[in-house]
């Protein structure tokens, strides 16, 4: 299965991606993990990425696109994957479509995690990460609404929406049931 997770920052995509990856037998590919690896290795790219994250801005598409292209070319992703954090806008969705077309593939579904903004703000503040300040979190929510939410229209034929409020197992079961309906 080739799957994209969409939802506001803090909706639980990363947590659910881990669960779904295991249940579906496909790798979880997170742009956040790719970014954090560069940051922890203190690469030049990592320092650049950290500046964007600290200000609540998004990392430029060209950087993200290339990281994802390289990752999707790895053997474990050839038969399927779960993308978390990519595409984040319609332009990236077009690039992803081109990447998949090279192997004569397409996405099976786009899983939307729906959650109220105040719930998300509360969740993220509770994490205690250095870039999780309320003004930065709310700015990311606005970026999501303007940049990423239009993906739902772009992918309208394959979007599956679920309520992302609840415990991890409950939300995971909702997601699996919704995806089974797509297969």
XYZ file of N, CA, C and O in Angstrom:
732
model
N 0.839 -1.183 0.000
C 0.000 0.000 0.000
C 0.883 1.245 0.000
O 1.877 1.301 0.718
N 0.494 2.209 -0.809
C 1.173 3.511 -0.870
C 0.208 4.534 -0.289
O -0.864 4.763 -0.857
N 0.607 5.124 0.817
C -0.306 5.914 1.630
C 0.344 7.221 2.056
O 1.533 7.253 2.370
N -0.449 8.297 2.073
C -0.011 9.596 2.580
C -0.893 9.940 3.768
O -2.123 9.791 3.706
N -0.272 10.410 4.853
C -1.010 10.880 6.023
C -1.067 12.402 5.970
O -0.050 13.059 5.749
N -2.250 12.958 6.200
C -2.442 14.402 6.192
C -3.204 14.795 7.449
O -4.141 14.109 7.853
N -2.797 15.900 8.032
C -3.480 16.429 9.204
C -2.610 17.499 9.811
O -1.413 17.587 9.508
N -3.179 18.330 10.660
C -2.396 19.418 11.245
C -1.274 18.890 12.137
O -1.363 17.772 12.658
N -0.208 19.688 12.310
C 0.847 19.280 13.236
C 0.238 19.004 14.613
O -0.565 19.794 15.105
N 0.582 17.853 15.169
C 0.061 17.487 16.477
C -1.179 16.612 16.422
O -1.733 16.248 17.453
N -1.619 16.241 15.223
C -2.824 15.418 15.077
C -2.563 13.953 15.407
O -3.486 13.160 15.472
N -1.294 13.588 15.596
C -0.962 12.208 15.922
C -0.511 11.383 14.732
O -0.453 10.154 14.812
N -0.170 12.052 13.639
C 0.246 11.324 12.429
C 1.467 10.456 12.689
O 1.508 9.311 12.268
N 2.465 10.998 13.371
C 3.682 10.239 13.627
C 3.435 9.008 14.465
O 3.928 7.916 14.168
N 2.649 9.169 15.508
C 2.305 8.040 16.381
C 1.553 6.976 15.598
O 1.876 5.789 15.663
N 0.554 7.403 14.850
C -0.239 6.448 14.076
C 0.557 5.842 12.935
O 0.348 4.683 12.571
N 1.479 6.612 12.376
C 2.304 6.097 11.284
C 3.097 4.884 11.739
O 3.233 3.905 10.997
N 3.614 4.935 12.947
C 4.376 3.811 13.483
C 3.493 2.568 13.590
O 3.875 1.475 13.175
N 2.295 2.751 14.112
C 1.348 1.645 14.264
C 0.938 1.101 12.899
O 0.980 -0.106 12.645
N 0.550 2.003 11.997
C 0.073 1.589 10.675
C 1.174 0.942 9.844
O 0.930 -0.020 9.110
N 2.381 1.467 9.957
C 3.520 0.910 9.230
C 3.699 -0.568 9.582
O 3.872 -1.421 8.705
N 3.640 -0.853 10.867
C 3.801 -2.238 11.317
C 2.638 -3.113 10.851
O 2.842 -4.199 10.319
N 1.415 -2.620 11.016
C 0.228 -3.404 10.649
C 0.136 -3.639 9.139
O -0.319 -4.693 8.705
N 0.558 -2.638 8.348
C 0.450 -2.745 6.895
C 1.706 -3.340 6.245
O 1.708 -3.650 5.056
N 2.792 -3.442 7.007
C 4.027 -4.022 6.488
C 4.747 -3.146 5.477
O 5.370 -3.653 4.543
N 4.657 -1.824 5.662
C 5.346 -0.876 4.780
C 6.147 0.102 5.628
O 5.797 0.362 6.778
N 7.241 0.661 5.085
C 8.041 1.590 5.875
C 7.331 2.924 6.109
O 6.612 3.413 5.237
N 7.549 3.457 7.301
C 7.063 4.789 7.671
C 8.153 5.772 7.264
O 9.263 5.711 7.784
N 7.841 6.664 6.334
C 8.802 7.657 5.865
C 8.332 9.016 6.335
O 7.309 9.532 5.861
N 9.054 9.572 7.280
C 8.691 10.843 7.893
C 9.689 11.918 7.515
O 10.890 11.758 7.743
N 9.187 13.008 6.957
C 10.098 14.114 6.660
C 10.673 14.660 7.960
O 11.831 15.054 7.993
N 9.886 14.645 9.019
C 10.401 15.095 10.310
C 11.605 14.274 10.749
O 12.599 14.819 11.224
N 11.532 12.950 10.573
C 12.667 12.086 10.923
C 13.872 12.381 10.039
O 15.014 12.401 10.512
N 13.617 12.601 8.748
C 14.722 12.948 7.846
C 15.375 14.256 8.293
O 16.600 14.363 8.351
N 14.544 15.244 8.626
C 15.073 16.535 9.083
C 15.864 16.367 10.377
O 16.967 16.893 10.522
N 15.285 15.627 11.353
C 15.953 15.452 12.652
C 17.293 14.732 12.503
O 18.242 15.038 13.218
N 17.387 13.789 11.574
C 18.653 13.089 11.347
C 19.727 14.080 10.883
O 20.859 14.050 11.368
N 19.353 14.961 9.983
C 20.313 15.973 9.522
C 20.685 16.937 10.654
O 21.851 17.316 10.786
N 19.693 17.312 11.457
C 19.954 18.225 12.578
C 20.887 17.569 13.587
O 21.876 18.169 14.019
N 20.592 16.317 13.962
C 21.427 15.654 14.978
C 22.839 15.394 14.476
O 23.794 15.392 15.257
N 22.990 15.203 13.171
C 24.325 15.026 12.587
C 25.013 16.355 12.296
O 26.132 16.372 11.781
N 24.319 17.444 12.606
C 24.844 18.803 12.430
C 25.382 19.049 11.026
O 26.423 19.678 10.843
N 24.633 18.550 10.050
C 25.011 18.827 8.667
C 24.646 20.269 8.351
O 23.876 20.904 9.079
N 25.179 20.760 7.260
C 24.813 22.120 6.837
C 23.304 22.207 6.614
O 22.652 23.162 7.023
N 22.754 21.188 5.965
C 21.317 21.134 5.739
C 20.570 21.103 7.077
O 19.542 21.765 7.235
N 21.089 20.353 8.022
C 20.461 20.273 9.337
C 20.390 21.620 10.035
O 19.380 21.957 10.655
N 21.458 22.399 9.941
C 21.449 23.738 10.547
C 20.417 24.628 9.858
O 19.706 25.394 10.509
N 20.334 24.511 8.538
C 19.351 25.294 7.787
C 17.930 24.887 8.182
O 17.067 25.740 8.421
N 17.692 23.589 8.252
C 16.380 23.074 8.637
C 16.007 23.579 10.032
O 14.877 24.017 10.268
N 16.954 23.555 10.974
C 16.681 23.996 12.342
C 16.238 25.455 12.386
O 15.332 25.814 13.138
N 16.856 26.301 11.565
C 16.460 27.710 11.518
C 14.999 27.855 11.096
O 14.256 28.643 11.670
N 14.593 27.081 10.080
C 13.200 27.146 9.633
C 12.258 26.661 10.735
O 11.236 27.290 11.011
N 12.592 25.542 11.370
C 11.730 24.989 12.407
C 11.609 25.925 13.601
O 10.516 26.094 14.152
N 12.712 26.540 14.006
C 12.688 27.450 15.148
C 11.784 28.653 14.914
O 11.193 29.183 15.850
N 11.691 29.085 13.655
C 10.857 30.244 13.340
C 9.424 29.844 12.987
O 8.576 30.697 12.740
N 9.156 28.537 12.946
C 7.819 28.054 12.610
C 7.557 28.018 11.115
O 6.430 27.784 10.687
N 8.598 28.238 10.324
C 8.454 28.216 8.864
C 8.663 26.799 8.340
O 9.227 25.947 9.018
N 8.219 26.567 7.121
C 8.389 25.268 6.494
C 9.703 25.210 5.719
O 10.154 26.207 5.162
N 10.301 24.040 5.685
C 11.538 23.816 4.940
C 11.197 23.910 3.440
O 10.159 23.411 3.008
N 12.046 24.558 2.630
C 11.758 24.715 1.201
C 11.510 23.378 0.489
O 12.147 22.372 0.779
N 10.589 23.410 -0.473
C 10.198 22.205 -1.203
C 11.369 21.469 -1.845
O 11.431 20.243 -1.795
N 12.275 22.203 -2.463
C 13.368 21.540 -3.198
C 14.176 20.625 -2.285
O 14.554 19.518 -2.679
N 14.415 21.061 -1.057
C 15.178 20.270 -0.090
C 14.394 19.011 0.278
O 14.909 17.890 0.237
N 13.135 19.203 0.610
C 12.288 18.085 1.020
C 12.082 17.099 -0.126
O 12.177 15.880 0.072
N 11.799 17.614 -1.318
C 11.559 16.737 -2.474
C 12.727 15.790 -2.714
O 12.527 14.590 -2.959
N 13.936 16.314 -2.653
C 15.103 15.479 -2.936
C 15.300 14.411 -1.862
O 15.620 13.264 -2.167
N 15.087 14.789 -0.599
C 15.214 13.796 0.475
C 14.213 12.663 0.289
O 14.548 11.489 0.455
N 12.974 13.016 -0.061
C 11.938 11.994 -0.243
C 12.231 11.140 -1.475
O 12.090 9.918 -1.436
N 12.664 11.756 -2.556
C 12.996 11.006 -3.782
C 14.044 9.936 -3.471
O 13.899 8.776 -3.859
N 15.088 10.316 -2.749
C 16.138 9.358 -2.382
C 15.584 8.243 -1.506
O 15.917 7.074 -1.686
N 14.719 8.608 -0.565
C 14.186 7.604 0.364
C 13.251 6.618 -0.347
O 13.285 5.413 -0.093
N 12.411 7.122 -1.249
C 11.484 6.232 -1.962
C 12.199 5.282 -2.911
O 11.648 4.249 -3.287
N 13.428 5.608 -3.285
C 14.208 4.747 -4.176
C 14.870 3.588 -3.430
O 15.399 2.671 -4.053
N 14.833 3.601 -2.100
C 15.443 2.513 -1.329
C 14.581 1.255 -1.436
O 13.357 1.327 -1.550
N 15.214 0.092 -1.416
C 14.510 -1.174 -1.667
C 13.275 -1.419 -0.800
O 12.277 -1.945 -1.294
N 13.306 -1.033 0.479
C 12.174 -1.338 1.350
C 10.918 -0.550 0.999
O 9.822 -0.915 1.413
N 11.056 0.513 0.208
C 9.902 1.350 -0.140
C 9.349 1.051 -1.532
O 8.350 1.648 -1.939
N 9.966 0.135 -2.257
C 9.562 -0.113 -3.635
C 8.157 -0.714 -3.757
O 7.447 -0.437 -4.713
N 7.754 -1.515 -2.773
C 6.438 -2.164 -2.838
C 5.366 -1.429 -2.052
O 4.211 -1.834 -2.054
N 5.749 -0.364 -1.360
C 4.765 0.394 -0.592
C 5.444 1.215 0.476
O 6.605 0.998 0.818
N 4.705 2.199 0.993
C 5.238 3.110 2.002
C 4.101 3.885 2.632
O 2.971 3.892 2.124
N 4.435 4.527 3.705
C 3.511 5.408 4.407
C 4.248 6.732 4.566
O 5.271 6.787 5.254
N 3.786 7.776 3.893
C 4.436 9.085 3.957
C 3.779 9.951 5.013
O 2.559 10.129 5.014
N 4.603 10.513 5.883
C 4.152 11.358 6.985
C 4.881 12.695 6.866
O 6.078 12.760 7.079
N 4.155 13.733 6.460
C 4.775 15.048 6.321
C 5.107 15.409 4.881
O 5.663 16.464 4.619
N 4.768 14.542 3.966
C 5.008 14.791 2.542
C 3.937 14.067 1.743
O 3.648 12.905 2.051
N 3.359 14.687 0.741
C 3.525 16.085 0.363
C 2.812 17.000 1.353
O 1.845 16.588 1.987
N 3.312 18.220 1.472
C 2.665 19.181 2.370
C 1.969 20.285 1.589
O 1.354 21.164 2.178
N 2.086 20.249 0.261
C 1.380 21.217 -0.569
C 1.126 20.593 -1.945
O 1.633 19.510 -2.259
N 0.327 21.279 -2.744
C -0.063 20.747 -4.047
C 1.136 20.601 -4.984
O 1.228 19.630 -5.744
N 2.087 21.522 -4.905
C 3.285 21.411 -5.756
C 4.049 20.126 -5.435
O 4.476 19.403 -6.344
N 4.225 19.827 -4.147
C 4.903 18.587 -3.762
C 4.087 17.369 -4.186
O 4.650 16.335 -4.549
N 2.765 17.471 -4.149
C 1.921 16.356 -4.587
C 2.182 16.057 -6.061
O 2.232 14.893 -6.461
N 2.365 17.096 -6.843
C 2.698 16.904 -8.249
C 4.026 16.202 -8.421
O 4.164 15.287 -9.248
N 5.021 16.602 -7.626
C 6.344 15.968 -7.670
C 6.229 14.504 -7.249
O 6.817 13.620 -7.878
N 5.453 14.232 -6.197
C 5.264 12.844 -5.758
C 4.619 12.019 -6.874
O 5.040 10.885 -7.136
N 3.628 12.579 -7.539
C 2.994 11.882 -8.654
C 3.999 11.521 -9.738
O 3.980 10.413 -10.280
N 4.911 12.461 -10.030
C 5.963 12.193 -11.026
C 6.903 11.094 -10.548
O 7.299 10.223 -11.326
N 7.280 11.133 -9.256
C 8.163 10.101 -8.703
C 7.524 8.721 -8.853
O 8.187 7.761 -9.250
N 6.241 8.620 -8.512
C 5.546 7.337 -8.560
C 5.340 6.868 -9.997
O 5.431 5.666 -10.277
N 5.072 7.792 -10.903
C 4.822 7.435 -12.301
C 6.036 6.776 -12.943
O 5.880 5.927 -13.822
N 7.233 7.127 -12.475
C 8.454 6.522 -13.012
C 8.394 5.001 -12.861
O 8.807 4.264 -13.746
N 7.850 4.527 -11.757
C 7.716 3.085 -11.536
C 6.330 2.563 -11.869
O 5.962 1.463 -11.465
N 5.544 3.373 -12.579
C 4.180 3.021 -12.942
C 3.333 2.714 -11.703
O 2.581 1.741 -11.662
N 3.479 3.557 -10.662
C 2.749 3.401 -9.411
C 1.869 4.619 -9.162
O 2.010 5.645 -9.807
N 0.995 4.488 -8.164
C 0.160 5.608 -7.730
C -0.163 5.418 -6.251
O 0.053 4.342 -5.693
N -0.688 6.471 -5.642
C -1.108 6.372 -4.247
C -2.387 5.549 -4.149
O -3.256 5.638 -5.012
N -2.499 4.784 -3.056
C -3.718 4.032 -2.800
C -4.722 4.851 -2.005
O -5.925 4.729 -2.202
N -4.212 5.674 -1.075
C -5.113 6.477 -0.243
C -4.344 7.621 0.409
O -3.121 7.567 0.582
N -5.116 8.652 0.776
C -4.626 9.759 1.589
C -5.478 9.729 2.853
O -6.705 9.872 2.788
N -4.838 9.481 3.984
C -5.538 9.351 5.254
C -5.490 10.685 5.993
O -4.405 11.141 6.374
N -6.663 11.312 6.163
C -6.750 12.599 6.848
C -7.071 12.388 8.324
O -8.060 11.747 8.671
N -6.240 12.985 9.179
C -6.463 12.964 10.624
C -7.123 14.279 11.018
O -6.495 15.325 10.941
N -8.383 14.198 11.433
C -9.131 15.404 11.802
C -9.072 15.599 13.318
O -9.345 14.673 14.079
N -8.708 16.839 13.721
C -8.647 17.166 15.144
C -8.762 18.683 15.299
O -8.258 19.433 14.472
N -9.431 19.119 16.354
C -9.640 20.536 16.637
C -8.301 21.220 16.979
O -7.454 20.633 17.653
N -8.133 22.460 16.512
C -6.868 23.174 16.723
C -6.498 23.311 18.194
O -5.339 23.154 18.566
N -7.466 23.599 19.069
C -7.138 23.758 20.490
C -6.620 22.456 21.100
O -5.746 22.468 21.959
N -7.148 21.328 20.645
C -6.670 20.025 21.114
C -5.221 19.831 20.679
O -4.367 19.378 21.443
N -4.924 20.203 19.439
C -3.572 20.084 18.906
C -2.602 20.964 19.688
O -1.510 20.524 20.063
N -2.987 22.208 19.959
C -2.117 23.123 20.705
C -1.810 22.530 22.077
O -0.653 22.499 22.512
N -2.824 22.017 22.739
C -2.646 21.402 24.058
C -1.682 20.208 23.983
O -0.776 20.072 24.803
N -1.857 19.347 22.984
C -0.982 18.180 22.810
C 0.472 18.609 22.620
O 1.383 18.037 23.209
N 0.683 19.594 21.735
C 2.051 19.998 21.410
C 2.734 20.699 22.567
O 3.926 20.509 22.788
N 2.004 21.512 23.312
C 2.602 22.172 24.472
C 3.018 21.134 25.510
O 4.035 21.297 26.184
N 2.262 20.056 25.614
C 2.566 19.004 26.588
C 3.831 18.222 26.226
O 4.466 17.626 27.099
N 4.243 18.251 24.931
C 5.458 17.524 24.521
C 6.710 18.144 25.108
O 7.689 17.458 25.335
N 6.701 19.469 25.258
C 7.836 20.166 25.853
C 9.047 20.326 24.960
O 10.152 20.571 25.441
N 8.893 20.197 23.641
C 10.035 20.408 22.753
C 10.342 21.894 22.650
O 9.468 22.735 22.812
N 11.621 22.217 22.357
C 12.039 23.618 22.347
C 11.310 24.452 21.305
O 11.112 25.651 21.503
N 10.897 23.850 20.182
C 10.197 24.629 19.162
C 8.683 24.632 19.379
O 7.944 25.178 18.564
N 8.199 24.063 20.490
C 6.768 24.011 20.776
C 6.336 25.125 21.724
O 6.010 24.898 22.884
N 6.343 26.340 21.219
C 5.807 27.500 21.926
C 4.448 27.780 21.296
O 4.255 27.574 20.102
N 3.506 28.297 22.094
C 2.144 28.442 21.566
C 2.077 29.289 20.303
O 1.376 28.928 19.353
N 2.815 30.409 20.246
C 2.746 31.244 19.037
C 3.297 30.510 17.821
O 2.755 30.621 16.716
N 4.354 29.728 18.013
C 4.931 28.948 16.903
C 3.954 27.849 16.477
O 3.741 27.610 15.287
N 3.333 27.195 17.452
C 2.363 26.131 17.156
C 1.187 26.694 16.363
O 0.775 26.117 15.353
N 0.655 27.810 16.800
C -0.501 28.408 16.098
C -0.095 28.867 14.687
O -0.887 28.767 13.757
N 1.145 29.343 14.545
C 1.635 29.727 13.217
C 1.702 28.501 12.311
O 1.306 28.552 11.148
N 2.167 27.357 12.844
C 2.216 26.118 12.062
C 0.812 25.666 11.660
O 0.612 25.133 10.570
N -0.158 25.870 12.556
C -1.533 25.506 12.240
C -2.047 26.337 11.061
O -2.712 25.825 10.168
N -1.720 27.631 11.074
C -2.129 28.508 9.969
C -1.446 28.081 8.667
O -2.084 28.047 7.615
N -0.162 27.750 8.742
C 0.540 27.259 7.549
C -0.117 25.981 7.020
O -0.255 25.802 5.817
N -0.510 25.108 7.923
C -1.190 23.878 7.511
C -2.473 24.221 6.741
O -2.727 23.668 5.669
N -3.276 25.132 7.297
C -4.549 25.479 6.656
C -4.343 26.077 5.262
O -5.106 25.794 4.345
N -3.309 26.891 5.102
C -3.108 27.549 3.807
C -2.318 26.693 2.823
O -2.597 26.721 1.631
N -1.329 25.926 3.305
C -0.434 25.174 2.420
C -0.860 23.719 2.213
O -0.826 23.214 1.098
N -1.218 23.038 3.291
C -1.416 21.592 3.232
C -2.874 21.184 3.052
O -3.157 20.247 2.311
N -3.793 21.866 3.692
C -5.205 21.494 3.584
C -5.694 21.406 2.129
O -6.532 20.555 1.824
N -5.189 22.255 1.194
C -5.622 22.110 -0.210
C -5.319 20.734 -0.820
O -5.906 20.376 -1.843
N -4.442 19.953 -0.200
C -4.186 18.590 -0.682
C -5.460 17.750 -0.650
O -5.617 16.830 -1.454
N -6.338 18.058 0.280
C -7.569 17.277 0.402
C -8.424 17.425 -0.855
O -9.064 16.457 -1.282
N -8.413 18.598 -1.453
C -9.118 18.782 -2.731
C -8.346 18.115 -3.867
O -8.940 17.486 -4.747
N -7.030 18.256 -3.852
C -6.182 17.677 -4.898
C -6.370 16.161 -4.984
O -6.439 15.584 -6.059
N -6.445 15.529 -3.804
C -6.562 14.071 -3.723
C -7.998 13.619 -3.434
O -8.203 12.494 -2.966
N -8.994 14.450 -3.717
C -10.361 14.202 -3.257
C -10.876 12.785 -3.518
O -11.619 12.241 -2.708
N -10.456 12.145 -4.592
C -10.976 10.813 -4.916
C -10.413 9.704 -4.029
O -10.983 8.604 -3.986
N -9.293 9.971 -3.366
C -8.687 8.905 -2.558
C -8.533 9.295 -1.084
O -7.878 8.584 -0.319
N -9.163 10.408 -0.653
C -9.072 10.832 0.752
C -9.992 9.977 1.614
O -11.150 9.740 1.280
N -9.431 9.521 2.729
C -10.176 8.806 3.759
C -9.964 9.608 5.042
O -8.827 9.785 5.479
N -11.063 10.132 5.635
C -10.947 10.968 6.834
C -11.353 10.199 8.074
O -12.329 9.441 8.052
N -10.577 10.422 9.156
C -10.933 9.813 10.438
C -10.811 10.849 11.553
O -10.049 11.812 11.452
N -11.559 10.620 12.615
C -11.472 11.422 13.832
C -10.192 11.006 14.549
O -10.027 9.836 14.891
N -9.279 11.960 14.773
C -7.979 11.636 15.362
C -7.937 11.909 16.863
O -6.864 11.974 17.450
N -9.094 12.078 17.488
C -9.140 12.292 18.930
C -9.493 10.966 19.592
O -10.462 10.310 19.209
N -8.674 10.587 20.568
C -8.886 9.331 21.276
C -7.548 8.710 21.607
O -6.498 9.274 21.289
N -7.581 7.548 22.269
C -6.297 6.925 22.597
C -5.686 6.319 21.334
O -6.348 6.154 20.310
N -4.401 6.017 21.416
C -3.635 5.563 20.257
C -4.273 4.346 19.597
O -4.432 4.308 18.374
N -4.659 3.348 20.385
C -5.239 2.129 19.815
C -6.571 2.398 19.130
O -6.857 1.853 18.060
N -7.395 3.239 19.755
C -8.711 3.566 19.203
C -8.573 4.259 17.845
O -9.239 3.887 16.873
N -7.687 5.257 17.773
C -7.473 5.984 16.515
C -6.862 5.051 15.468
O -7.252 5.071 14.299
N -5.930 4.211 15.889
C -5.313 3.257 14.971
C -6.325 2.301 14.368
O -6.290 2.019 13.164
N -7.241 1.802 15.188
C -8.284 0.905 14.688
C -9.199 1.621 13.709
O -9.595 1.060 12.688
N -9.545 2.894 14.023
C -10.358 3.698 13.100
C -9.672 3.804 11.745
O -10.298 3.667 10.701
N -8.365 4.074 11.790
C -7.594 4.248 10.545
C -7.564 2.953 9.741
O -7.799 2.961 8.535
N -7.300 1.835 10.406
C -7.245 0.557 9.702
C -8.590 0.181 9.087
O -8.645 -0.292 7.953
N -9.674 0.413 9.842
C -11.006 0.126 9.295
C -11.269 0.979 8.053
O -11.787 0.497 7.052
N -10.916 2.262 8.130
C -11.152 3.179 7.004
C -10.323 2.750 5.789
O -10.814 2.782 4.653
N -9.081 2.327 6.019
C -8.231 1.900 4.907
C -8.683 0.580 4.309
O -8.590 0.388 3.102
N -9.168 -0.321 5.135
C -9.664 -1.590 4.611
C -10.809 -1.362 3.634
O -10.962 -2.104 2.671
N -11.578 -0.329 3.872
C -12.680 0.008 2.979
C -12.187 0.500 1.623
O -12.956 0.545 0.664
N -10.907 0.876 1.514
C -10.322 1.383 0.260
C -9.679 0.274 -0.564
O -9.369 0.478 -1.725
N -9.393 -0.862 0.056
C -8.644 -1.916 -0.660
C -9.547 -2.750 -1.531
O -10.684 -2.934 -1.326
